[in-house]
XYZ file of C-alpha atoms in Angstrom:
695
model
C -35.601 52.157 -34.926
C -32.339 51.629 -32.820
C -34.646 49.322 -31.271
C -35.539 47.561 -33.362
C -32.302 47.010 -35.310
C -30.749 45.810 -31.384
C -33.518 43.133 -31.650
C -32.258 42.017 -34.934
C -28.634 41.933 -34.045
C -29.692 40.047 -31.096
C -32.093 37.929 -32.915
C -28.893 37.211 -35.424
C -26.342 36.151 -32.334
C -29.174 33.688 -31.502
C -29.271 32.286 -34.511
C -26.017 31.707 -35.155
C -24.991 30.377 -31.881
C -28.504 28.215 -32.354
C -26.994 27.134 -35.819
C -23.320 26.191 -34.438
C -25.062 24.451 -31.616
C -27.219 22.286 -34.486
C -23.547 21.809 -36.245
C -22.199 20.884 -33.645
C -24.599 18.248 -32.605
C -25.046 16.987 -35.954
C -21.233 16.385 -35.993
C -21.087 14.951 -32.584
C -24.151 12.462 -33.738
C -22.319 11.729 -36.948
C -19.684 10.675 -35.330
C -20.881 8.604 -33.059
C -22.892 7.041 -35.522
C -19.563 5.840 -37.139
C -17.855 5.150 -34.687
C -20.096 3.126 -32.075
C -17.969 0.523 -30.915
C -15.032 2.709 -30.534
C -17.073 5.658 -28.496
C -18.796 2.672 -26.082
C -15.484 1.620 -25.753
C -13.805 4.492 -24.630
C -16.398 5.497 -22.253
C -17.284 2.860 -20.465
C -13.427 1.772 -19.840
C -13.018 5.605 -18.090
C -16.743 5.483 -16.285
C -15.258 2.047 -14.848
C -11.596 3.974 -13.990
C -13.721 6.487 -12.248
C -15.774 4.543 -10.536
C -12.796 2.818 -9.014
C -10.814 5.914 -7.326
C -14.840 7.240 -6.526
C -15.290 4.072 -4.527
C -11.318 3.969 -2.889
C -10.080 7.513 -2.420
C -12.981 9.414 -0.170
C -11.480 12.780 -0.619
C -12.832 15.878 -2.397
C -9.828 16.650 -4.157
C -9.646 12.614 -5.695
C -13.715 13.996 -6.802
C -12.589 16.964 -8.006
C -9.909 15.908 -9.907
C -9.430 16.106 -14.091
C -6.096 15.129 -14.207
C -6.902 11.377 -13.909
C -9.941 11.369 -16.310
C -7.473 13.191 -18.566
C -4.985 10.652 -18.507
C -6.905 7.598 -18.802
C -8.515 8.963 -21.366
C -5.077 9.459 -23.240
C -4.551 5.593 -22.618
C -8.146 4.019 -23.839
C -8.186 6.303 -27.045
C -4.638 5.104 -27.717
C -5.553 1.599 -27.252
C -8.391 1.773 -29.288
C -7.417 3.804 -32.164
C -5.939 0.714 -33.672
C -9.280 -0.800 -33.571
C -9.928 1.025 -37.096
C -6.987 -1.212 -38.265
C -9.234 -4.298 -38.357
C -12.138 -4.729 -40.571
C -15.469 -3.957 -39.198
C -16.578 -7.097 -38.933
C -14.025 -8.094 -37.010
C -13.224 -5.308 -35.128
C -15.583 -5.931 -31.895
C -13.258 -8.895 -30.963
C -10.449 -6.447 -30.669
C -12.302 -3.883 -28.331
C -13.880 -6.363 -26.442
C -10.413 -8.324 -25.415
C -9.694 -4.459 -25.003
C -12.368 -4.228 -22.864
C -11.962 -7.071 -20.371
C -8.500 -6.187 -19.746
C -9.239 -2.260 -18.795
C -12.165 -3.912 -16.690
C -9.372 -6.346 -15.274
C -7.540 -3.668 -13.914
C -10.422 -2.119 -12.302
C -12.017 -4.582 -10.848
C -8.667 -6.326 -9.203
C -7.556 -3.461 -8.113
C -10.817 -2.290 -6.634
C -10.397 -6.003 -4.486
C -7.351 -5.330 -3.886
C -7.527 -1.847 -2.101
C -10.478 -3.049 0.157
C -7.767 -5.743 1.786
C -4.693 -3.418 1.727
C -6.061 0.214 1.127
C -3.308 0.109 -1.991
C -3.521 -0.714 -5.567
C -2.484 -3.845 -7.046
C 1.714 -4.432 -8.512
C 2.349 -6.637 -11.574
C 5.339 -8.246 -8.591
C 2.799 -9.602 -6.297
C 1.507 -12.106 -8.906
C 3.827 -14.619 -7.198
C 1.685 -14.326 -4.143
C -1.439 -15.815 -5.890
C -0.174 -18.948 -4.859
C -1.047 -18.425 -1.234
C -4.746 -17.564 -2.171
C -5.764 -21.264 -1.684
C -4.925 -21.203 1.603
C -7.027 -17.925 2.439
C -10.097 -18.051 0.091
C -12.595 -17.905 2.638
C -10.618 -14.452 4.095
C -10.682 -13.145 0.529
C -14.230 -13.921 -0.175
C -15.874 -12.951 2.734
C -13.968 -10.270 3.674
C -12.956 -8.742 0.862
C -15.390 -9.076 -2.615
C -17.947 -6.450 -2.321
C -20.902 -5.693 -4.515
C -19.044 -2.922 -5.805
C -15.913 -5.079 -7.210
C -18.662 -6.149 -9.599
C -19.688 -3.213 -11.304
C -16.474 -2.780 -13.933
C -18.547 -5.961 -15.312
C -20.846 -3.249 -17.137
C -18.271 -2.384 -19.428
C -18.172 -5.538 -21.392
C -22.089 -6.362 -20.779
C -22.546 -2.760 -22.521
C -20.504 -3.493 -25.352
C -21.820 -6.484 -25.643
C -25.038 -5.222 -25.772
C -24.150 -2.709 -28.123
C -22.450 -5.022 -30.520
C -25.714 -7.172 -30.629
C -27.963 -3.831 -31.660
C -25.521 -3.126 -34.870
C -25.390 -6.463 -35.485
C -28.827 -6.381 -35.670
C -29.532 -2.962 -38.387
C -26.790 -4.807 -40.406
C -24.245 -2.122 -39.109
C -21.143 -4.286 -40.290
C -22.538 -4.869 -43.999
C -21.118 -1.130 -45.079
C -17.855 -1.345 -46.839
C -15.042 0.048 -45.532
C -11.710 0.645 -47.670
C -8.117 0.221 -45.850
C -6.583 3.973 -46.782
C -10.298 5.096 -44.936
C -9.379 3.174 -41.615
C -5.311 3.739 -41.824
C -7.204 7.278 -41.901
C -8.713 7.082 -38.676
C -6.351 5.415 -37.226
C -3.843 8.155 -37.698
C -6.564 10.701 -36.441
C -7.484 8.752 -33.182
C -3.714 8.626 -32.743
C -3.365 11.973 -33.346
C -6.318 12.950 -30.723
C -4.647 10.445 -28.026
C -0.936 12.930 -28.541
C -3.119 16.027 -28.138
C -4.766 14.762 -24.914
C -1.072 13.466 -23.553
C -0.158 16.997 -23.945
C -2.600 18.877 -22.510
C -1.697 16.180 -19.350
C 1.605 16.709 -19.509
C 1.613 20.423 -19.413
C -0.660 19.951 -15.522
C 2.102 17.886 -14.170
C 4.657 19.511 -11.394
C 7.876 18.327 -10.642
C 6.099 16.443 -7.686
C 4.102 14.419 -9.848
C 6.823 13.379 -11.837
C 8.893 12.642 -8.214
C 6.518 10.127 -6.833
C 5.664 8.677 -10.388
C 9.008 7.448 -10.562
C 9.248 6.717 -7.269
C 5.985 4.547 -7.641
C 5.812 4.124 -3.687
C 2.735 6.082 -2.998
C 0.633 4.425 -5.499
C -2.469 6.544 -4.034
C -0.830 9.757 -5.086
C 0.126 8.244 -8.526
C -3.875 7.092 -9.418
C -5.046 10.123 -7.486
C -2.994 12.405 -10.524
C -1.793 10.025 -13.700
C -5.120 7.531 -13.334
C -5.290 3.454 -12.828
C -4.104 2.936 -16.510
C -0.967 4.260 -16.541
C -0.245 3.402 -12.827
C -0.374 -0.063 -13.634
C 1.654 0.329 -17.127
C 4.128 2.554 -14.365
C 3.764 -0.352 -12.055
C 4.358 -3.231 -14.783
C 7.965 -1.349 -15.855
C 8.880 -0.557 -11.632
C 8.231 -4.270 -11.161
C 10.940 -5.278 -14.006
C 13.229 -2.486 -12.479
C 14.699 -4.369 -9.811
C 15.790 -7.160 -11.126
C 17.158 -5.442 -14.488
C 18.893 -2.493 -11.720
C 20.165 -5.808 -10.115
C 22.385 -5.880 -12.977
C 23.340 -2.604 -14.333
C 22.899 -0.406 -10.872
C 24.857 -2.178 -8.255
C 27.349 0.493 -7.693
C 25.402 3.034 -7.807
C 23.202 2.175 -4.997
C 25.788 1.198 -2.342
C 27.431 4.559 -2.832
C 24.767 5.739 -1.428
C 24.506 3.033 1.038
C 27.310 3.599 2.180
C 26.921 7.737 2.299
C 23.747 7.514 3.897
C 24.957 4.800 6.866
C 28.262 6.812 7.212
C 26.345 9.272 8.848
C 24.391 7.401 11.630
C 26.138 7.184 15.405
C 25.844 4.888 17.588
C 23.394 4.907 20.389
C 25.066 5.917 23.612
C 24.390 3.902 26.332
C 21.345 4.355 28.367
C 19.589 2.777 31.862
C 18.218 0.458 29.894
C 21.555 -0.853 28.105
C 22.086 -4.708 28.608
C 19.436 -5.115 31.362
C 17.836 -8.377 29.848
C 21.449 -9.965 28.803
C 21.557 -13.575 28.935
C 17.622 -14.050 29.717
C 15.942 -16.564 27.372
C 13.492 -14.681 24.728
C 9.424 -15.758 24.010
C 8.440 -13.440 21.669
C 4.452 -13.779 20.294
C 3.896 -11.953 17.039
C -0.306 -11.147 17.498
C -1.785 -12.023 14.303
C -4.518 -8.643 13.674
C -3.800 -6.874 17.070
C -5.035 -3.586 17.274
C -4.266 -1.618 20.519
C -7.459 -0.144 20.648
C -8.758 -3.432 21.994
C -6.268 -3.118 25.761
C -9.193 -1.382 28.304
C -11.959 -2.054 26.248
C -15.378 -3.537 27.399
C -18.895 -4.272 26.663
C -21.386 -4.863 29.890
C -18.056 -4.772 32.464
C -16.125 -7.385 30.727
C -12.581 -6.729 28.954
C -11.836 -7.705 25.820
C -8.653 -8.729 26.502
C -7.719 -9.199 29.796
C -4.346 -10.608 29.427
C -3.379 -7.818 26.927
C -4.779 -5.253 29.843
C -2.874 -7.078 32.263
C 0.674 -7.512 30.948
C -0.219 -3.738 29.621
C -0.148 -2.542 33.332
C 2.359 -4.982 34.584
C 5.040 -4.331 31.650
C 6.765 -1.730 29.457
C 3.891 -1.172 27.431
C 4.427 1.029 24.704
C 1.190 2.840 23.407
C 1.955 4.710 20.729
C 2.952 1.601 18.241
C 2.764 1.397 14.904
C 3.292 -1.507 12.551
C 4.707 -0.328 9.176
C 3.288 -2.946 6.837
C 3.040 -2.977 2.571
C 1.749 -5.563 0.523
C 3.260 -8.489 2.593
C 1.144 -7.758 5.386
C 2.697 -10.269 7.646
C 5.535 -11.019 6.601
C 6.459 -7.629 5.889
C 5.964 -6.948 9.804
C 7.937 -10.087 10.296
C 11.042 -8.376 8.436
C 10.723 -5.041 9.765
C 10.829 -6.250 13.414
C 13.765 -8.673 13.031
C 15.642 -6.539 10.633
C 14.612 -3.268 11.084
C 14.388 -2.520 7.301
C 11.367 -1.291 5.473
C 9.361 -3.765 3.584
C 10.430 -4.034 -0.331
C 8.808 -0.986 -3.042
C 8.083 -3.707 -5.393
C 6.957 -7.082 -4.379
C 7.918 -8.555 -0.606
C 11.259 -9.609 1.000
C 9.809 -12.969 2.048
C 9.031 -14.113 -1.582
C 10.897 -12.032 -3.900
C 14.210 -11.587 -1.851
C 14.283 -14.281 0.726
C 18.460 -15.347 -0.373
C 19.435 -12.249 0.760
C 21.956 -11.134 3.807
C 20.089 -9.529 6.326
C 20.979 -8.679 9.490
C 18.665 -9.992 12.233
C 17.911 -10.313 15.983
C 18.316 -14.013 15.508
C 22.055 -13.994 14.079
C 22.581 -11.637 16.585
C 21.344 -13.782 19.747
C 22.703 -16.902 18.197
C 26.318 -14.729 18.718
C 25.573 -14.275 22.064
C 25.293 -17.973 22.404
C 21.684 -18.406 22.405
C 20.045 -21.011 20.185
C 17.033 -18.997 18.158
C 13.839 -21.352 16.409
C 10.343 -20.072 15.232
C 6.674 -21.901 15.332
C 3.735 -21.219 13.594
C 1.450 -23.858 12.924
C 0.835 -23.305 9.062
C 2.222 -24.541 6.367
C 5.595 -24.251 5.913
C 5.882 -22.454 2.612
C 3.098 -19.980 3.498
C 4.507 -16.319 3.027
C 7.869 -18.405 2.075
C 8.456 -18.841 5.408
C 10.704 -21.798 5.337
C 13.320 -20.299 3.190
C 13.229 -16.973 4.675
C 13.409 -18.199 8.247
C 16.583 -19.796 7.715
C 18.112 -16.592 5.378
C 16.810 -14.534 8.630
C 19.203 -16.827 11.039
C 16.520 -19.392 12.845
C 18.035 -22.662 13.868
C 14.489 -24.092 13.563
C 11.714 -23.597 12.467
C 8.812 -25.984 13.469
C 5.852 -25.627 11.256
C 2.441 -27.714 10.579
C 4.249 -30.786 9.975
C 5.413 -30.824 13.890
C 1.864 -30.022 14.861
C -1.142 -32.575 14.924
C -3.546 -30.440 12.920
C -7.194 -32.262 12.939
C -10.408 -30.597 11.452
C -12.061 -30.329 15.427
C -8.786 -28.262 16.315
C -9.176 -25.507 13.398
C -10.533 -22.244 13.896
C -9.863 -20.084 10.493
C -7.040 -20.834 8.712
C -5.466 -23.366 11.306
C -4.626 -25.055 14.021
C -6.618 -23.277 16.797
C -4.571 -20.326 18.871
C -5.028 -22.635 22.520
C -4.264 -25.725 20.714
C -0.892 -24.653 19.243
C 0.511 -22.681 22.818
C -0.638 -26.195 24.310
C 1.717 -28.272 21.882
C 3.961 -25.335 21.645
C 5.089 -25.911 25.473
C 6.159 -29.375 25.299
C 8.400 -28.118 22.342
C 10.184 -25.099 24.233
C 10.331 -27.217 27.506
C 12.286 -29.785 25.257
C 14.601 -26.802 24.010
C 15.337 -25.286 27.257
C 16.914 -28.476 28.582
C 18.865 -28.710 25.738
C 20.531 -25.523 25.275
C 21.363 -22.788 28.407
C 20.190 -20.086 26.397
C 16.913 -19.699 23.532
C 14.500 -17.174 21.605
C 11.611 -18.387 20.320
C 9.015 -16.563 18.149
C 5.634 -17.404 18.031
C 2.920 -16.747 15.335
C -0.262 -16.616 16.410
C -3.248 -17.832 13.683
C -7.002 -17.753 14.658
C -7.114 -13.653 15.255
C -7.148 -13.314 11.645
C -9.596 -12.071 8.895
C -12.493 -12.825 7.987
C -13.528 -13.804 11.890
C -16.355 -15.354 10.948
C -16.507 -18.334 13.080
C -18.048 -16.912 15.926
C -19.294 -19.846 17.154
C -15.440 -21.589 17.969
C -14.834 -18.367 19.638
C -16.964 -18.874 23.206
C -19.269 -16.737 24.392
C -18.409 -13.102 24.360
C -21.367 -9.987 23.987
C -21.018 -7.134 22.394
C -24.198 -5.964 22.354
C -25.366 -3.492 25.600
C -27.414 -4.660 28.424
C -29.033 -2.426 30.407
C -31.946 -2.897 33.301
C -34.869 -1.249 32.836
C -37.959 -0.214 35.270
C -40.641 0.040 34.276
C -43.690 1.733 34.757
C -45.407 -1.481 37.095
C -41.522 -1.252 39.256
C -40.678 -4.196 37.198
C -37.055 -4.031 36.747
C -36.532 -6.029 33.432
C -32.861 -6.260 31.092
C -32.999 -4.947 27.553
C -30.591 -5.552 25.236
C -29.582 -3.301 22.117
C -27.742 -5.056 19.361
C -24.757 -2.577 19.485
C -21.618 -4.672 17.427
C -23.391 -7.887 17.091
C -23.631 -8.708 13.220
C -20.750 -6.675 12.252
C -17.355 -7.297 11.247
C -15.980 -5.353 13.874
C -18.212 -6.949 16.825
C -16.560 -10.296 15.102
C -13.191 -9.286 15.481
C -13.794 -8.333 19.308
C -15.120 -12.469 19.849
C -12.302 -13.315 17.954
C -9.847 -11.542 19.804
C -11.071 -12.132 23.125
C -10.513 -15.750 22.047
C -6.820 -14.944 20.979
C -6.987 -13.202 24.079
C -7.673 -16.387 26.300
C -5.495 -18.579 24.862
C -2.451 -16.553 25.292
C -3.269 -16.146 29.517
C -3.289 -19.840 29.097
C -0.147 -19.818 27.229
C 1.283 -17.193 30.005
C 0.457 -19.963 32.718
C 1.132 -23.213 31.760
C 4.741 -21.569 30.892
C 4.537 -20.257 34.559
C 4.085 -23.238 35.394
C 6.625 -25.057 33.858
C 9.313 -22.804 34.875
C 9.903 -21.367 32.026
C 9.205 -17.897 33.045
C 11.490 -17.851 35.850
C 14.551 -15.919 33.745
C 12.813 -15.120 30.526
C 11.380 -11.879 28.965
C 8.285 -12.071 27.261
C 7.867 -9.973 24.043
C 4.444 -9.448 22.125
C 3.719 -6.975 19.011
C 0.954 -7.118 16.995
C 1.672 -7.291 13.438
C -1.119 -4.779 11.612
C -4.695 -3.729 12.428
C -7.919 -5.964 11.598
C -8.253 -4.300 8.206
C -11.742 -3.736 8.728
C -14.233 -0.823 7.548
C -14.375 2.291 8.880
C -18.081 2.840 8.889
C -17.591 -0.157 11.648
C -15.769 2.077 13.854
C -18.691 4.380 13.395
C -20.838 2.950 15.005
C -18.092 1.285 17.774
C -18.489 5.331 18.208
C -21.680 6.485 17.535
C -23.815 3.950 18.655
C -28.014 5.100 19.013
C -29.215 2.564 20.721
C -32.879 3.624 21.555
C -32.885 3.561 17.197
C -30.575 0.931 16.448
C -28.196 3.087 14.280
C -25.379 5.639 13.605
C -25.869 8.841 15.269
C -26.865 11.535 12.334
C -23.426 13.787 12.052
C -25.781 16.788 13.029
C -26.435 15.166 16.499
C -25.220 17.290 19.428
C -23.223 13.882 20.529
C -21.985 12.719 17.310
C -17.840 12.058 17.754
C -16.019 12.510 14.193
C -14.522 9.552 13.142
C -12.456 10.719 10.210
C -9.789 8.654 8.051
C -7.344 10.824 9.613
C -8.364 8.781 13.186
C -9.146 5.715 11.061
C -5.469 5.745 10.005
C -3.876 6.532 13.289
C -6.328 3.955 14.753
C -4.555 1.356 13.474
C -1.854 1.245 16.453
C -1.004 -2.397 17.286
C 0.114 -3.042 21.011
C 3.991 -3.722 21.703
C 4.541 -4.933 25.109
C 8.294 -6.083 27.263
C 7.013 -8.212 30.197
C 8.444 -10.427 32.439
C 6.698 -11.819 35.475
C 8.594 -9.750 38.407
C 8.320 -6.343 36.646
C 5.354 -5.221 38.155
C 5.806 -2.108 40.774
C 9.017 -1.848 39.528
C 11.397 1.128 37.503
C 10.884 -0.965 34.423
C 7.055 -1.416 34.797
C 5.548 2.209 32.771
C 4.065 3.363 29.768
C 6.285 4.629 26.865
C 3.475 7.035 25.060
C 6.546 8.616 22.524
C 5.578 7.362 18.710
C 7.603 4.424 17.794
C 8.308 1.912 14.492
C 8.323 -1.508 14.427
C 11.617 -0.776 12.763
C 12.226 0.826 16.193
C 11.807 -2.853 18.043
C 15.590 -4.103 17.294
C 17.502 -1.051 18.228
C 15.941 -1.105 21.177
C 15.889 -4.687 21.829
C 19.407 -4.161 21.018
C 19.980 -1.779 23.698
C 18.531 -4.128 26.032
C 20.191 -7.231 25.225
C 23.732 -6.601 24.397
C 24.037 -5.928 20.773
C 23.804 -3.526 18.096
C 22.683 -3.556 13.797
C 24.433 -0.513 12.347
C 22.325 -1.072 9.357
C 19.254 -0.485 11.022
C 16.869 2.320 10.163
C 14.985 2.425 13.022
C 16.334 3.759 16.946
C 16.706 2.945 20.468
C 13.283 4.593 22.025
C 15.120 5.035 24.994
C 17.659 7.442 23.164
C 15.919 9.233 20.537
C 12.449 9.376 23.256
C 10.346 12.315 21.776
C 11.951 13.087 18.599
C 11.564 10.007 16.377
C 9.683 9.922 13.564
C 7.840 6.843 12.041
C 7.950 6.403 8.394
C 5.440 3.848 6.421
C 5.434 2.681 2.953
C 3.412 5.119 1.157
C 5.879 8.275 2.012
C 3.219 9.164 5.116
C 5.080 9.637 8.527
C 4.036 10.684 12.021
C 5.838 12.308 15.325
C 4.519 12.938 18.428
C 2.896 16.087 17.241
C 2.205 15.394 13.746
C 0.586 13.350 11.311
C 1.204 13.693 7.799
C -0.431 12.148 4.713
C 1.633 12.227 2.096
C -1.396 11.076 -0.624
C -3.445 14.668 0.230
C 0.098 16.725 0.910
C -1.750 17.770 3.864
C -0.996 17.210 7.407
C -2.799 16.870 10.805
C -1.877 18.284 14.573
C -1.658 15.531 17.140
C -0.995 18.543 19.893
C -2.678 21.872 18.389
C 0.625 23.208 17.091
C 1.304 24.041 13.829
C 4.410 23.007 11.683
C 6.709 24.593 9.619
C 6.857 24.318 6.137
C 11.118 23.907 6.388
C 10.086 21.094 9.008
C 7.835 19.315 6.728
C 10.056 18.974 4.293
C 12.937 17.759 5.989
C 10.853 15.007 7.345
C 9.755 13.999 3.385
C 13.091 14.049 2.477
C 14.189 12.184 5.253
C 11.134 9.659 4.563
C 12.080 9.497 0.874
C 15.827 8.799 1.442
C 14.890 6.036 4.228
C 12.567 3.973 2.303
C 15.101 4.376 -0.798
C 17.813 3.183 1.148
C 15.897 0.235 2.638
C 15.076 -0.726 -0.553
C 18.353 -0.664 -1.973
C 19.590 -3.071 0.916
C 17.698 -5.793 -0.220
C 17.552 -5.456 -3.721
C 20.714 -5.383 -3.924
C 21.750 -7.124 -1.596
C 24.099 -4.784 -0.001
C 24.870 -6.451 3.289
C 26.373 -9.605 1.713
C 29.579 -7.762 1.368
C 29.185 -6.586 4.978
C 29.193 -10.185 6.361
C 31.792 -11.897 3.877
C 34.178 -9.267 5.144
C 33.315 -10.555 8.794
C 33.805 -14.444 8.041
C 37.203 -13.699 6.771
C 37.682 -11.163 10.022
C 36.206 -14.108 12.423
C 38.771 -17.085 10.079
C 41.460 -14.745 11.121
C 41.113 -14.519 15.059
C 40.469 -18.483 14.935
C 43.645 -18.925 12.868
C 45.240 -16.593 15.484
């Protein structure tokens, strides 16, 4: 009897659960039937934003994170609620416009992330004027099939609307009071979701949300839609702050540099004082090509020679943000970091900068720059004037034809060839001169392989067959890959560099000259190509499986650290001297001005970097996204984790100290530029100079 009773109770419970499930499913079904457009709109927008994160940030933390989904749901529900205020027959138009808007956000950020490994900013809208000049690079190297998948949102909404029209869905009368009630209910739901989201946040989330310089972290915690809204506010903030926040920024600026000590002299102080200077801005040059060979042939024989005969800084990092090449020019020349919003070259070209050109001019140098591209690309015409160059040789000063053009403009070989006569002219007219030459050919998409000359990136081996006949076998290896094309491109650029050095020497222009070369940034190529480079299975023409014992792990950390660029200081008589050595201490682009300043006899008290020969192994390189690297550790601020570079652990206290240092450095650099904080110092120096002249 007791057994029967227990069975009846269990049956009753199951019946109740089933009934609740049926009711629940019925209510959901009924809600969907009454709100088909709204539900479709919300679902497709959430799917798109989730796909964007999955495609861009390949971490388990991102895949498992529920926070951004809740955040996106909150925004989409809020926007969707106002659709109920519109009559049913016109409601589709509202949702379609909103859908297209959210889809555009996803598509733009998807394309943008592919190229910049960051998310788009409203402040970068001013750069759309340059798209025409790099159109091929965008089409060939950036836009991918995944960037079009987000169109499924508006397509689905249109399909659903078509079906609803077919069943006369919109002929139902919906009183105004009912529409208002639905709006309030949906807004309330959005508010509840917002509260749920807010309680999941911690102080670090809020701080980074306000700072905005770590965009991956924000999207991973707040979703793409909140990120974009916050970015809009942040992009307008500098304009507002410039009007109201000067005093506070100036106070922090004074405090920051009051703690900075002027570096002491070392064995490299003033060693190049009075010498002429040739600086090469190497487009997309990476350190990993130095020493690399295919079939016994060096990819970059001239870079190899410069590195082996000069001062080679092999642990050197570019520190670019969305301004890429222009960011490098800024940091190399001023020892400041890229701005948190927009780019200094475009948005802040009217600011006062302490720069290498200005310091060299104080020492009696004539300073000029050369780049066979449009002078207004990256706003260089205005910015080079602000940086202190006496002359800017641009596209109009070169003979550019269809025949001597590769990629974005005049080929490097022709650029260097035509530049020789200009350098020779300036050397005759001026006792001391400083020149910057900006290369161009080795620029993405690296597609004009037929113009680069012969360089094979396959594997060629001689194989003895059973009958004793020896024949050469070719394995494709890196052929027909973007990285393979990059090797062909940089081999060409290296050849152009070698010819240029030889021609300078023939003209006697290297006799009293320091030759300086830096790579502006990495080639922005996919990790999968590097995986093929290091894990090629020639027998099957594919990448080794990760379970293969010969497989070499190439994860996101190796990829990020592999973005190092070369920095070389060379003179024709340096080989075999005490100066001819490799420096392996970690060094960033903002360390160049202090290091060269020590060598040429000038000092910028407002530089953010250090003379590498003074700080040595104690240096830290901060990146615009908040990541940093030392000789011992690479720290990823998005993930909140680090990679030990020497097997040693790092304490939480040291991580906290370096994070605080990075945040303060990025903030003060941004404030220097946004608030034009160096202008006052320049004005004071002018007054002093005037007084001295009067005396």
